[in-house]
Amino acid sequence: MVANSDPIIIETNLPGIQLFARGKVRDIYVVDQRLLIVATDRISAFDYVLASGIPDKGKLLTQLSVFWFNFLREVVETHFISLRPEDFPVALAPHRDILRGRSMLVERAQPVPVECVVRGYLSGSAWKDYQATGSICGIRLPAGLEESARLLEPLFTPATKASSGHDINIGFDEVVQRVGGALAEELRALSLRVYRKAADYASSRGILIADTKFEFGRVGNRVLLIDEVLTPDSSRFWAAETYRPGQPQASFDKQPVRDYLERSGWNKQPPAPALPPDVIEATRARYREAYRRLTGQELT
């Protein structure tokens, strides 16, 4: 059975507030020239939003992102303004109960059209690329590396931002073509700086950040870290105590969901199926454990 928690929020509707966009997980609203990002409990797999939600997921993603925004504020400027509904515009006051803990008020920035991926370990699509070409995003690597091997230095391996389906790895030269040389260099430097600081801290808490993706936006000449940051949805977290190179690693993410769907016989076409209670709880437990290790606190 799923342990007691707040009600599962699959979708939000805030009467009188302009809906800007709905993503796979987040509902985004425009409020007084700023954005309100609300993380629901929706979960996606194989590019489809599933019929079931994961209890506490939206609160975990939001509060972990806020933890990192505060932790990183001396390294990079971010779009984060406040997590507290009491600080939100008065128009949101009627919705405080549903917004509390799962929403944040942020500056409205123009997103940069590149996923800024940083990899510290050889896993996922990077492992596949390395097996096929000996390189990742055009960066040549030493021969003979094992799956999940730690890289000598973290690598900036950008990708396209796909509106649907999977992002596609691209080389740095293509980033230059898309956003210009000066901004491309700044994105690479910021991404690597943020990753190194976060990875050093996470390692001290027993978590290895195998890889992660950052999103940046611009407000005038300012480049801000936006969206979510360093969560189980945007990052591959491994437990340091069980790390063994040469094989896949267990992650603090939605792997129980993927495993169940692979066993279920679902053809990966809509409609996406519901999840059984044990899979929901196993997934929730993984998210909560990542949050507990990184913040040193239980979710409130």
Coordinates of C-alpha atoms in Angstrom, one line a residue:
M1 CA 0.0 0.0 0.0
V2 CA 1.1 3.6 -0.6
A3 CA 2.0 5.3 2.6
N4 CA 0.0 8.3 3.8
S5 CA 0.8 11.6 2.1
D6 CA -0.9 14.6 0.7
P7 CA -3.5 14.1 -2.1
I8 CA -2.0 13.3 -5.5
I9 CA -2.1 16.3 -7.8
I10 CA -2.3 15.3 -11.5
E11 CA -3.2 18.7 -12.9
T12 CA -3.8 22.2 -11.5
N13 CA -6.3 24.7 -12.6
L14 CA -6.1 28.2 -11.1
P15 CA -9.2 30.3 -12.1
G16 CA -8.3 33.8 -13.0
I17 CA -4.6 33.0 -13.5
Q18 CA -3.2 32.8 -17.1
L19 CA -1.9 29.3 -18.0
F20 CA 1.3 29.7 -19.9
A21 CA 2.2 26.0 -20.6
R22 CA 1.7 22.4 -19.4
G23 CA 4.7 20.2 -19.6
K24 CA 5.0 16.5 -18.7
V25 CA 5.2 17.4 -15.0
R26 CA 4.9 21.1 -14.6
D27 CA 2.0 23.6 -15.0
I28 CA 3.3 27.1 -15.6
Y29 CA 1.3 30.3 -15.1
V30 CA 2.0 34.0 -15.8
V31 CA 1.6 36.3 -12.8
D32 CA 2.6 40.0 -12.8
Q33 CA 5.2 39.5 -15.5
R34 CA 6.7 36.6 -13.6
L35 CA 6.1 32.9 -13.8
L36 CA 4.6 30.5 -11.3
I37 CA 6.0 27.0 -11.8
V38 CA 3.8 24.3 -10.2
A39 CA 5.2 20.8 -10.1
T40 CA 2.4 18.2 -10.2
D41 CA 2.7 14.5 -9.2
R42 CA 2.5 13.4 -12.9
I43 CA 5.1 11.0 -14.1
S44 CA 6.2 10.2 -17.6
A45 CA 8.0 7.2 -19.1
F46 CA 8.9 6.4 -22.7
D47 CA 7.7 9.9 -23.6
Y48 CA 4.1 9.5 -22.3
V49 CA 2.5 10.8 -19.2
L50 CA 1.1 7.9 -17.2
A51 CA -2.4 7.6 -15.8
S52 CA -1.0 7.3 -12.2
G53 CA 0.8 10.0 -10.2
I54 CA 3.5 9.5 -7.6
P55 CA 2.6 10.9 -4.1
D56 CA 4.8 13.8 -3.0
K57 CA 6.7 13.9 -6.3
G58 CA 5.8 17.5 -7.2
K59 CA 6.8 18.7 -3.7
L60 CA 10.1 16.7 -3.8
L61 CA 11.1 18.1 -7.2
T62 CA 10.2 21.7 -6.2
Q63 CA 11.9 21.7 -2.8
L64 CA 15.0 19.9 -4.0
S65 CA 15.3 22.5 -6.8
V66 CA 15.0 25.3 -4.3
F67 CA 17.6 23.7 -2.1
W68 CA 20.0 23.7 -5.1
F69 CA 19.1 27.2 -6.2
N70 CA 20.1 28.5 -2.7
F71 CA 23.2 26.3 -2.6
L72 CA 24.4 27.5 -6.0
R73 CA 23.6 31.2 -5.6
E74 CA 27.3 32.2 -5.3
V75 CA 28.1 30.2 -8.5
V76 CA 25.3 31.2 -10.9
E77 CA 22.4 33.6 -11.0
T78 CA 19.1 31.8 -11.0
H79 CA 15.4 32.7 -11.8
F80 CA 14.2 31.7 -8.3
I81 CA 12.3 34.3 -6.3
S82 CA 10.3 32.5 -3.6
L83 CA 8.8 29.2 -2.5
R84 CA 6.5 30.7 0.1
P85 CA 2.9 31.3 -1.1
E86 CA 2.8 34.3 1.3
D87 CA 5.3 36.0 -0.9
F88 CA 3.3 35.3 -4.1
P89 CA 1.1 38.0 -5.7
V90 CA -2.2 38.6 -4.0
A91 CA -4.1 37.0 -7.0
L92 CA -2.7 33.6 -5.9
A93 CA -3.9 33.9 -2.3
P94 CA -7.0 31.7 -3.0
H95 CA -4.8 28.9 -4.2
R96 CA -2.3 28.8 -1.4
D97 CA -3.2 25.4 -0.1
I98 CA -2.6 23.6 -3.4
L99 CA 0.5 25.7 -4.2
R100 CA 2.3 25.3 -0.9
G101 CA 5.5 23.3 -1.2
R102 CA 5.1 22.4 -4.9
S103 CA 5.3 25.8 -6.6
M104 CA 7.9 28.6 -6.9
L105 CA 7.7 32.1 -8.2
V106 CA 10.5 32.9 -10.7
E107 CA 11.7 35.5 -13.1
R108 CA 10.4 35.2 -16.6
A109 CA 13.4 34.5 -18.8
Q110 CA 13.8 33.7 -22.5
P111 CA 14.9 30.0 -22.6
V112 CA 18.2 29.2 -24.4
P113 CA 17.3 26.6 -27.1
V114 CA 20.0 24.1 -25.9
E115 CA 20.0 21.4 -23.2
C116 CA 23.2 21.9 -21.2
V117 CA 24.2 18.4 -20.3
V118 CA 27.2 17.6 -18.1
R119 CA 28.5 14.1 -17.6
G120 CA 30.9 12.9 -14.9
Y121 CA 30.4 9.2 -15.7
L122 CA 30.0 7.1 -18.8
S123 CA 26.3 6.0 -18.8
G124 CA 23.1 6.1 -20.8
S125 CA 23.3 7.6 -24.3
A126 CA 26.9 8.6 -23.7
W127 CA 27.9 4.9 -23.2
K128 CA 26.1 4.0 -26.4
D129 CA 27.8 6.7 -28.3
Y130 CA 31.2 5.7 -26.9
Q131 CA 30.7 2.1 -27.8
A132 CA 29.8 3.1 -31.4
T133 CA 32.3 5.9 -32.0
G134 CA 34.7 6.1 -29.1
S135 CA 33.5 9.7 -28.6
I136 CA 30.7 11.7 -26.9
C137 CA 29.3 14.7 -28.8
G138 CA 32.5 14.7 -30.9
I139 CA 34.8 14.6 -27.8
R140 CA 37.3 11.7 -28.2
L141 CA 37.7 9.6 -25.1
P142 CA 40.4 7.1 -24.2
A143 CA 39.9 3.5 -25.5
G144 CA 38.9 0.7 -23.1
L145 CA 36.6 2.6 -20.8
E146 CA 34.0 0.5 -18.9
E147 CA 30.3 1.3 -18.6
S148 CA 29.7 3.7 -15.7
A149 CA 33.4 4.6 -15.6
R150 CA 34.2 7.9 -14.0
L151 CA 35.5 10.4 -16.6
L152 CA 38.8 12.1 -16.0
E153 CA 37.0 15.4 -16.2
P154 CA 33.3 16.3 -16.4
L155 CA 32.3 16.8 -20.0
F156 CA 29.8 19.3 -21.5
T157 CA 27.7 17.3 -23.9
P158 CA 24.9 19.5 -25.1
A159 CA 21.7 18.3 -26.7
T160 CA 18.8 19.7 -28.7
K161 CA 15.6 20.7 -26.8
A162 CA 12.9 18.4 -28.3
S163 CA 9.3 19.4 -27.9
S164 CA 8.4 15.7 -28.1
G165 CA 10.5 12.5 -28.1
H166 CA 14.1 12.4 -27.0
D167 CA 16.7 15.1 -27.1
I168 CA 19.5 14.6 -29.5
N169 CA 23.2 15.0 -28.6
I170 CA 25.0 17.7 -30.5
G171 CA 28.6 19.0 -30.7
F172 CA 29.8 22.2 -29.3
D173 CA 30.1 23.7 -32.8
E174 CA 26.4 23.3 -33.3
V175 CA 25.7 25.1 -30.0
V176 CA 27.8 28.0 -31.4
Q177 CA 25.7 28.0 -34.5
R178 CA 22.5 28.0 -32.5
V179 CA 23.3 30.7 -29.9
G180 CA 26.6 32.3 -30.9
G181 CA 30.1 31.8 -29.7
A182 CA 30.1 34.0 -26.6
L183 CA 26.9 32.6 -25.2
A184 CA 28.0 29.0 -26.0
E185 CA 31.2 29.5 -24.1
E186 CA 29.4 31.0 -21.2
L187 CA 26.9 28.1 -21.1
R188 CA 29.7 25.6 -21.1
A189 CA 31.6 27.3 -18.3
L190 CA 28.6 27.8 -16.1
S191 CA 27.4 24.3 -16.6
L192 CA 30.7 22.8 -15.7
R193 CA 31.1 25.1 -12.7
V194 CA 27.6 24.2 -11.4
Y195 CA 28.2 20.5 -11.9
R196 CA 31.5 20.5 -10.1
K197 CA 30.2 22.3 -7.0
A198 CA 27.1 20.2 -6.9
A199 CA 28.9 16.9 -7.5
D200 CA 31.4 17.6 -4.8
Y201 CA 28.7 18.3 -2.3
A202 CA 26.5 15.3 -3.3
S203 CA 29.5 13.0 -3.0
S204 CA 29.9 14.1 0.6
R205 CA 26.2 13.0 1.1
G206 CA 26.8 9.6 -0.5
I207 CA 25.4 10.4 -4.0
L208 CA 27.3 10.4 -7.2
I209 CA 25.8 12.7 -9.9
A210 CA 26.5 10.6 -13.0
D211 CA 25.1 13.2 -15.3
T212 CA 22.6 16.0 -15.3
K213 CA 21.0 18.6 -17.6
F214 CA 20.7 22.3 -16.9
E215 CA 18.5 24.8 -18.6
F216 CA 19.4 28.5 -18.9
G217 CA 17.5 31.6 -19.9
R218 CA 18.2 35.2 -20.6
V219 CA 16.8 38.4 -19.1
G220 CA 18.5 41.2 -21.0
N221 CA 22.3 40.4 -20.8
R222 CA 21.9 38.2 -17.7
V223 CA 22.1 34.4 -18.1
L224 CA 20.1 32.6 -15.5
L225 CA 19.8 29.0 -14.4
I226 CA 16.1 28.2 -14.8
D227 CA 13.5 25.4 -14.7
E228 CA 14.3 22.5 -12.3
V229 CA 17.9 21.7 -11.2
L230 CA 19.6 18.6 -10.0
T231 CA 16.5 16.5 -9.3
P232 CA 16.0 12.8 -10.0
D233 CA 14.0 13.8 -13.1
S234 CA 16.9 15.9 -14.6
S235 CA 19.8 13.9 -13.2
R236 CA 21.2 10.4 -12.8
F237 CA 21.9 9.9 -9.1
W238 CA 23.8 6.8 -7.9
A239 CA 24.4 5.6 -4.4
A240 CA 28.2 5.9 -3.7
E241 CA 28.2 2.8 -1.5
T242 CA 26.9 0.5 -4.3
Y243 CA 28.8 2.0 -7.2
R244 CA 30.6 -0.6 -9.3
P245 CA 32.1 0.4 -12.7
G246 CA 31.7 -2.1 -15.6
Q247 CA 27.9 -2.5 -15.3
P248 CA 24.7 -0.4 -15.1
Q249 CA 24.0 1.3 -11.8
A250 CA 20.8 1.6 -9.8
S251 CA 19.5 5.2 -9.9
F252 CA 17.4 7.3 -7.5
D253 CA 14.7 7.8 -10.2
K254 CA 11.7 6.3 -11.8
Q255 CA 13.4 3.0 -12.8
P256 CA 10.7 0.9 -11.0
V257 CA 8.2 2.5 -13.4
R258 CA 10.3 1.7 -16.5
D259 CA 10.9 -1.9 -15.3
Y260 CA 7.2 -2.4 -14.6
L261 CA 6.1 -1.0 -18.0
E262 CA 8.7 -3.2 -19.8
R263 CA 7.2 -6.3 -18.0
S264 CA 3.6 -5.3 -18.6
G265 CA 3.5 -5.8 -22.3
W266 CA 2.4 -2.2 -23.0
N267 CA 3.2 -1.3 -26.6
K268 CA 4.3 2.2 -25.6
Q269 CA 1.4 3.8 -27.4
P270 CA -1.4 5.8 -25.8
P271 CA -3.2 5.4 -23.6
A272 CA -0.5 5.0 -21.0
P273 CA -1.4 2.5 -18.3
A274 CA -1.9 3.0 -14.6
L275 CA 0.7 1.7 -12.1
P276 CA 0.1 -0.8 -9.3
P277 CA 0.5 0.5 -5.7
D278 CA 3.8 -1.3 -5.1
V279 CA 5.5 0.3 -8.1
I280 CA 4.1 3.7 -7.1
E281 CA 5.5 3.3 -3.5
A282 CA 8.9 2.0 -4.7
T283 CA 9.2 5.1 -7.0
R284 CA 8.2 7.5 -4.2
A285 CA 10.7 5.9 -1.9
R286 CA 13.5 6.5 -4.3
Y287 CA 12.7 10.2 -4.8
R288 CA 12.3 10.6 -1.0
E289 CA 15.7 8.9 -0.3
A290 CA 17.5 11.2 -2.8
Y291 CA 15.9 14.2 -1.2
R292 CA 16.8 13.0 2.3
R293 CA 20.4 12.3 1.5
L294 CA 21.0 15.6 -0.4
T295 CA 19.2 17.9 2.0
G296 CA 19.7 16.1 5.2
Q297 CA 16.0 16.5 5.9
E298 CA 12.7 14.6 5.4
L299 CA 10.2 16.2 3.1
T300 CA 7.7 18.4 5.0

